Coordinates of C-alpha atoms and ligand atoms in Angstrom, one line a residue:
M10 CA 0.0 0.0 0.0
I11 CA 1.3 3.5 -0.9
K12 CA 2.0 5.7 2.1
M13 CA -0.1 8.8 2.0
K14 CA 1.5 12.1 2.9
N15 CA -1.6 13.4 4.7
L16 CA -4.7 11.4 5.4
V17 CA -7.8 13.3 6.6
V18 CA -10.6 11.1 8.0
G19 CA -14.0 12.9 7.6
S20 CA -15.1 15.5 5.0
G21 CA -17.1 17.8 7.3
F22 CA -16.0 21.3 8.0
S23 CA -13.1 20.3 10.2
G24 CA -11.7 17.8 7.7
A25 CA -12.3 20.0 4.7
T26 CA -10.6 23.0 6.4
I27 CA -7.4 21.2 7.4
A28 CA -7.2 19.5 4.0
R29 CA -7.5 22.7 2.1
K30 CA -4.9 24.5 4.3
I31 CA -2.4 21.7 3.9
A32 CA -3.0 21.4 0.1
E33 CA -2.9 25.1 -0.6
E34 CA -0.3 26.4 1.9
L35 CA 2.1 23.5 2.3
N36 CA 1.6 22.3 -1.3
Q37 CA 1.3 18.7 -0.1
K38 CA -0.9 15.9 -1.2
V39 CA -3.9 15.1 0.9
V40 CA -6.3 12.2 0.8
V41 CA -9.7 12.8 2.4
I42 CA -11.8 9.8 3.1
D43 CA -15.4 9.7 4.3
A44 CA -17.5 6.7 5.3
K45 CA -20.6 8.3 3.9
P46 CA -21.4 8.4 0.2
H47 CA -21.2 12.2 0.3
V48 CA -19.0 15.0 1.5
G49 CA -20.0 17.5 4.2
G50 CA -20.5 15.3 7.2
N51 CA -23.7 16.3 9.1
S52 CA -23.8 19.6 7.3
Y53 CA -24.6 17.8 4.0
D54 CA -27.5 19.3 2.0
Y55 CA -29.1 18.9 -1.4
F56 CA -31.6 20.6 -3.6
D57 CA -34.8 18.6 -4.0
S58 CA -37.1 18.4 -7.0
N59 CA -38.7 21.7 -5.9
N60 CA -35.3 23.3 -5.7
I61 CA -35.6 23.6 -1.9
C62 CA -32.3 23.1 -0.2
I63 CA -32.7 20.3 2.4
H64 CA -30.3 19.9 5.2
K65 CA -30.3 16.1 5.5
Y66 CA -29.1 16.0 9.1
G67 CA -31.3 18.9 10.3
T68 CA -31.2 22.7 10.0
H69 CA -27.8 24.3 9.9
I70 CA -27.4 28.1 10.2
F71 CA -24.0 29.6 9.8
H72 CA -23.1 32.3 12.3
T73 CA -19.8 33.6 13.5
N74 CA -18.0 36.6 15.1
S75 CA -14.7 35.5 13.6
K76 CA -13.6 37.6 10.7
L77 CA -10.8 35.0 10.2
V78 CA -13.4 32.2 9.6
W79 CA -15.7 34.4 7.6
N80 CA -12.9 35.5 5.3
F81 CA -11.6 32.0 4.9
L82 CA -15.0 30.8 3.7
A83 CA -15.5 33.8 1.4
K84 CA -13.3 32.0 -1.2
F85 CA -15.7 29.0 -1.4
T86 CA -19.1 30.5 -1.2
K87 CA -21.3 33.5 -1.6
W88 CA -23.9 34.0 1.2
Y89 CA -27.6 34.5 1.4
T90 CA -27.7 37.1 4.1
Y91 CA -30.1 35.2 6.4
Q92 CA -30.8 36.2 10.0
H93 CA -32.2 33.3 11.9
K94 CA -35.3 33.6 14.1
V95 CA -36.9 30.9 16.1
K96 CA -40.3 30.8 17.9
G97 CA -41.4 28.5 20.6
L98 CA -44.9 27.3 21.4
L99 CA -45.5 28.6 25.0
D100 CA -49.0 28.6 26.6
G101 CA -50.6 28.5 23.1
Q102 CA -48.6 31.3 21.6
Y103 CA -45.6 31.3 19.3
V104 CA -43.1 33.6 21.1
P105 CA -39.5 34.5 20.2
I106 CA -36.8 32.1 21.4
P107 CA -34.4 32.9 23.1
F108 CA -36.9 34.4 25.5
N109 CA -36.6 38.2 25.3
L110 CA -38.6 41.3 26.2
N111 CA -40.9 40.7 23.2
S112 CA -41.6 37.2 24.5
L113 CA -42.3 38.7 27.9
Y114 CA -44.9 41.1 26.7
Q115 CA -46.5 38.5 24.5
I116 CA -47.0 36.1 27.4
F117 CA -47.8 38.3 30.4
P118 CA -50.4 41.1 30.9
A119 CA -48.7 44.5 30.3
C120 CA -48.6 45.4 34.0
I121 CA -46.8 42.2 35.0
A122 CA -44.5 42.4 32.0
N123 CA -43.7 46.1 32.8
N124 CA -42.7 45.2 36.3
L125 CA -40.6 42.1 35.2
E126 CA -38.9 44.2 32.5
K127 CA -37.9 46.8 35.1
C128 CA -36.6 44.1 37.5
L129 CA -34.6 42.4 34.7
I130 CA -33.0 45.7 33.6
E131 CA -32.3 46.8 37.2
K132 CA -30.7 43.5 38.1
F133 CA -28.8 42.7 34.9
G134 CA -28.9 45.7 32.6
F135 CA -30.5 46.2 29.1
N136 CA -29.1 44.2 26.2
K137 CA -27.6 41.6 28.6
K138 CA -27.9 37.9 28.2
V139 CA -28.7 35.8 31.2
P140 CA -28.4 32.0 31.2
I141 CA -31.4 30.3 32.7
L142 CA -29.4 28.6 35.5
E143 CA -28.1 32.1 36.5
L144 CA -31.6 33.6 36.5
R145 CA -32.8 30.8 38.7
K146 CA -30.2 31.8 41.3
T147 CA -31.8 35.2 41.9
K148 CA -33.4 35.9 45.3
D149 CA -35.7 38.6 44.0
E150 CA -39.3 37.3 44.3
D151 CA -40.6 38.6 40.9
L152 CA -37.5 37.4 39.0
T153 CA -37.8 34.0 40.8
F154 CA -41.3 33.8 39.4
L155 CA -40.1 34.6 35.9
A156 CA -37.1 32.3 36.2
E157 CA -39.3 29.4 37.2
Y158 CA -41.8 30.1 34.4
I159 CA -39.0 30.1 31.8
Y160 CA -37.3 27.1 33.3
Q161 CA -40.5 25.0 33.3
K162 CA -41.9 26.2 30.0
I163 CA -38.8 26.5 27.8
F164 CA -35.9 24.5 29.2
L165 CA -37.0 21.6 31.4
E166 CA -38.9 19.5 29.0
Y167 CA -37.0 20.5 25.9
T168 CA -33.8 19.5 27.6
L169 CA -35.3 16.2 28.9
K170 CA -36.3 15.4 25.3
Q171 CA -33.0 16.5 23.8
W172 CA -30.5 15.1 26.4
G173 CA -32.5 12.8 28.6
M174 CA -31.4 15.0 31.5
K175 CA -32.5 18.2 33.3
P176 CA -30.7 21.4 32.4
E177 CA -28.7 21.4 35.6
E178 CA -27.6 17.8 35.0
I179 CA -25.7 18.7 31.9
D180 CA -22.8 21.2 31.5
A181 CA -24.1 24.7 32.0
S182 CA -22.6 25.7 28.7
V183 CA -25.4 23.8 26.9
S184 CA -28.3 25.9 28.2
E185 CA -26.1 29.0 28.1
R186 CA -26.3 28.7 24.3
V187 CA -29.9 30.0 24.5
P188 CA -29.8 32.7 27.3
I189 CA -32.6 35.0 28.2
Y190 CA -32.0 38.1 26.3
I191 CA -33.0 41.5 27.8
S192 CA -33.6 43.1 24.5
R193 CA -36.1 43.4 21.7
D194 CA -33.8 41.6 19.3
D195 CA -35.7 38.6 18.1
R196 CA -32.8 36.9 16.4
Y197 CA -31.5 33.5 17.5
F198 CA -27.9 34.7 17.1
Q199 CA -26.4 38.1 17.4
D200 CA -23.1 37.3 15.6
R201 CA -21.7 39.8 13.2
Y202 CA -21.7 37.4 10.3
Q203 CA -24.6 35.1 9.6
G204 CA -25.9 33.4 6.5
I205 CA -26.6 30.4 4.4
P206 CA -24.3 29.4 1.6
L207 CA -26.0 30.4 -1.6
E208 CA -25.4 27.1 -3.3
G209 CA -25.7 25.0 -0.1
Y210 CA -23.2 23.6 2.4
T211 CA -22.3 20.6 0.2
K212 CA -21.2 22.9 -2.6
L213 CA -19.2 25.0 -0.2
I214 CA -17.4 22.0 1.1
S215 CA -16.9 20.6 -2.3
N216 CA -15.3 23.9 -3.3
M217 CA -13.0 23.6 -0.3
L218 CA -12.0 20.1 -1.4
D219 CA -11.6 21.1 -5.1
H220 CA -7.8 21.5 -5.2
P221 CA -5.3 19.6 -7.4
N222 CA -3.5 18.4 -4.2
I223 CA -6.7 16.9 -2.7
G224 CA -8.2 13.5 -3.5
V225 CA -11.5 12.5 -2.0
E226 CA -12.7 8.9 -1.5
L227 CA -16.3 8.5 -0.4
S228 CA -17.9 5.4 1.1
T229 CA -14.5 4.6 2.5
S230 CA -14.0 3.9 6.2
F231 CA -10.7 4.4 8.0
S232 CA -8.8 1.2 8.6
K233 CA -5.7 0.5 10.6
D234 CA -3.9 -0.8 7.5
M235 CA -3.9 2.6 5.9
E236 CA -0.4 4.1 5.8
Y237 CA 0.2 7.8 6.2
E238 CA 2.8 10.2 7.3
K239 CA 0.2 12.4 9.1
L240 CA -3.3 11.6 10.1
F241 CA -6.1 14.1 10.8
Y242 CA -9.0 12.2 12.4
T243 CA -12.4 13.9 12.7
G244 CA -14.2 10.8 13.7
S245 CA -14.9 9.8 17.3
I246 CA -11.8 9.0 19.2
D247 CA -13.2 6.0 21.0
E248 CA -13.8 4.3 17.6
F249 CA -10.2 5.0 16.6
F250 CA -9.0 3.1 19.7
E251 CA -11.6 0.4 19.2
Y252 CA -13.5 1.3 22.3
K253 CA -10.9 0.0 24.6
F254 CA -12.1 2.1 27.5
G255 CA -15.8 1.9 26.5
Q256 CA -17.9 4.1 24.3
L257 CA -18.2 7.9 24.5
P258 CA -21.9 8.7 24.7
Y259 CA -23.6 10.9 22.1
R260 CA -27.1 12.1 21.4
S261 CA -28.6 11.5 18.0
I262 CA -31.6 12.8 16.2
K263 CA -34.2 11.0 14.2
L264 CA -35.5 13.4 11.5
D265 CA -38.9 12.9 10.0
F266 CA -39.2 14.8 6.7
L267 CA -42.7 15.8 5.4
E268 CA -43.6 17.6 2.2
F269 CA -46.7 19.8 1.9
S270 CA -48.3 21.1 -1.3
Y271 CA -48.7 24.6 -0.1
D272 CA -46.5 27.7 0.3
K273 CA -45.6 27.9 4.0
F274 CA -46.0 25.5 6.9
Q275 CA -45.1 27.7 9.9
E276 CA -44.4 31.3 10.9
A277 CA -40.6 30.9 11.4
A278 CA -37.8 28.8 10.0
V279 CA -37.7 26.9 13.2
I280 CA -40.4 26.4 15.8
N281 CA -39.6 24.8 19.1
Y282 CA -42.1 22.7 21.0
P283 CA -40.6 22.6 24.5
C284 CA -43.7 21.3 26.3
N285 CA -45.7 19.6 23.6
Y286 CA -45.2 16.5 21.5
D287 CA -42.1 14.2 21.6
F288 CA -40.2 16.1 19.0
T289 CA -38.2 19.2 20.0
R290 CA -38.6 21.4 17.0
I291 CA -39.8 21.6 13.4
G292 CA -37.5 23.2 10.7
E293 CA -38.9 24.5 7.4
Y294 CA -36.2 24.5 4.8
K295 CA -37.5 27.0 2.2
W296 CA -36.8 29.9 4.7
F297 CA -33.1 29.5 4.5
L298 CA -32.6 30.5 0.9
N299 CA -36.0 32.2 0.5
S300 CA -37.2 29.5 -1.9
Q301 CA -40.3 30.5 -3.8
A302 CA -41.5 26.9 -4.5
N303 CA -45.2 26.3 -4.2
K304 CA -44.4 23.3 -2.0
T305 CA -42.7 23.2 1.4
V306 CA -40.6 20.6 3.3
V307 CA -40.3 20.4 7.0
S308 CA -38.4 18.1 9.4
Y309 CA -39.5 17.0 12.9
E310 CA -36.6 16.4 15.3
Y311 CA -36.9 13.4 17.6
P312 CA -33.8 13.2 19.8
E313 CA -32.5 9.8 20.8
Q314 CA -29.5 8.1 22.3
F315 CA -26.7 7.4 19.8
E316 CA -26.4 3.6 19.2
L317 CA -23.5 2.3 17.2
G318 CA -24.6 1.0 13.8
K319 CA -28.2 2.3 14.3
N320 CA -28.0 6.1 13.9
E321 CA -25.5 9.0 13.6
R322 CA -23.5 10.8 16.2
Y323 CA -24.9 14.4 16.5
Y324 CA -24.0 15.8 19.9
P325 CA -21.3 14.9 22.4
I326 CA -22.8 14.9 25.9
I327 CA -20.8 17.5 27.8
K328 CA -20.5 16.2 31.3
D329 CA -17.5 15.7 33.6
E330 CA -17.5 11.9 33.5
N331 CA -17.6 12.0 29.6
R332 CA -14.7 14.5 29.5
I333 CA -12.7 12.3 31.8
L334 CA -13.3 9.3 29.4
Y335 CA -12.4 11.4 26.4
N336 CA -9.2 12.6 28.1
K337 CA -8.2 9.0 28.8
Y338 CA -8.4 8.3 25.1
L339 CA -6.6 11.5 24.3
E340 CA -3.7 10.3 26.6
L341 CA -3.2 7.4 24.3
T342 CA -2.5 9.7 21.4
K343 CA 0.5 11.2 23.2
D344 CA 2.6 8.2 22.2
I345 CA 1.6 8.3 18.5
P346 CA 3.4 11.0 16.5
N347 CA 1.8 12.8 13.6
I348 CA -1.8 12.2 14.6
H349 CA -4.3 14.9 15.3
F350 CA -7.9 14.6 16.5
L351 CA -10.2 17.5 15.7
G352 CA -13.9 18.4 15.1
R353 CA -17.0 17.8 17.1
L354 CA -16.3 14.1 17.4
G355 CA -12.5 14.2 17.4
D356 CA -12.4 16.8 20.2
Y357 CA -15.7 15.7 21.8
K358 CA -16.8 19.3 21.9
Y359 CA -20.1 20.9 21.1
Y360 CA -18.7 23.0 18.3
D361 CA -20.8 25.1 16.0
M362 CA -19.7 25.1 12.4
D363 CA -17.5 28.2 12.8
K364 CA -15.8 26.8 15.8
A365 CA -15.0 23.6 14.0
I366 CA -13.4 25.7 11.2
E367 CA -11.6 27.9 13.7
R368 CA -10.2 24.9 15.5
A369 CA -8.8 23.5 12.3
L370 CA -7.3 26.8 11.2
I371 CA -5.6 27.1 14.6
L372 CA -4.3 23.5 14.5
F373 CA -2.8 24.2 11.1
E374 CA -1.1 27.4 12.3
N375 CA 0.4 25.5 15.3
M376 CA 1.6 22.5 13.3
Ligands
UDP7 N1 -32.9 24.7 24.8 C1 -34.1 24.5 25.5 N2 -35.3 25.0 25.0 C2 -35.3 25.7 23.8 C3 -34.1 25.8 23.1 C4 -32.9 25.3 23.7 O1 -34.2 23.9 26.6 O2 -36.4 26.1 23.3 C5 -31.7 24.1 25.5 C6 -31.6 22.6 25.2 O3 -31.0 22.0 26.3 C7 -30.7 22.6 24.0 C8 -29.7 23.8 24.3 O4 -30.6 24.7 24.9 O5 -30.1 21.4 23.8 C9 -29.0 24.4 23.1 O6 -29.9 24.8 22.1 P1 -29.5 25.0 20.6 O7 -30.6 25.6 19.9 O8 -28.2 25.8 20.6 O9 -29.2 23.5 20.1 P2 -28.8 23.0 18.7 O10 -29.3 23.9 17.7 O11 -27.3 22.9 18.7 O12 -29.4 21.6 18.7

């Protein structure tokens, strides 16, 4: 077997980024393999017969504050300048999520909302973001009432569905992703740069991999017989070490796609159902690139435990005990030169797309 100069396992954002940097800046050959029959990992998308761009593994919205990452991607895509908004069904009303001052006034009578707004601004300040687990610590009677309302109606059951755990049983960084926002800004993210790749994520990643020094082999799993000088592994580290310390747990999602013969299904691209149904949310794809099709496609997300061979890894479960297990595996890599683990699975970190890219860019700089 010919020894490869650089082998990248996985063609998601992490793999594609590191491959491109090596190919372009070091002028070295890179082989990228992916077990799936397509590039892009879980950000893979495709245009259906109605020309609606479907995200096969669930809705993906790109957002970043990193100029470095945004500029890096500019070579590979143009953007649809999309600003993501989410609503949640709360007490029979669709209110902005993250919970903000507009949500407050939609749910409560004006006199109560007025008072709660005043309390929030006095305690935390206007335009501040407050994680639910922080808000729950407050001693103020009115804010305690609000915190319990939001905890029960937005976080508790959603998190039980999503993670099989209560918000306080998982790392605080998870619920901190969706803090209460003391603002009238209804957007899900406030990042400076947000958008959807105009021709989709798959095209973006294909463009990244389109370089004379890069070869891509799909439907190809990593095997121990492969020979390489350097390995960049974006799969799960436990799999690489044949689960010798046991499996790292992940959450997965079962997506049910439905097509309807009418224009719009719902009033926002994503609607969360914290307290109703067994799914967590419904995404409607035509919003992302403002498709004018007279049909629409939605996906219902049913979270479930990841089981090897049955479904896909989506989310590392960020808890101390899992980090300890991950670190045990990472220790093993200390003895193996020229091998790097990266990406959501390789690092066992809850990266957004931009953070996965940033991590790969930094790894490259430090090599
Ligand atoms: N979350 C929640 N209710 C919501 C939205 C989010 O409880 O309506 C919690 C839940 O634990 C979720 C986490 O916040 O897993 C992060 O949400 P995010 O939307 O960032 O998740 P992702 O889009 O990565 O699945």
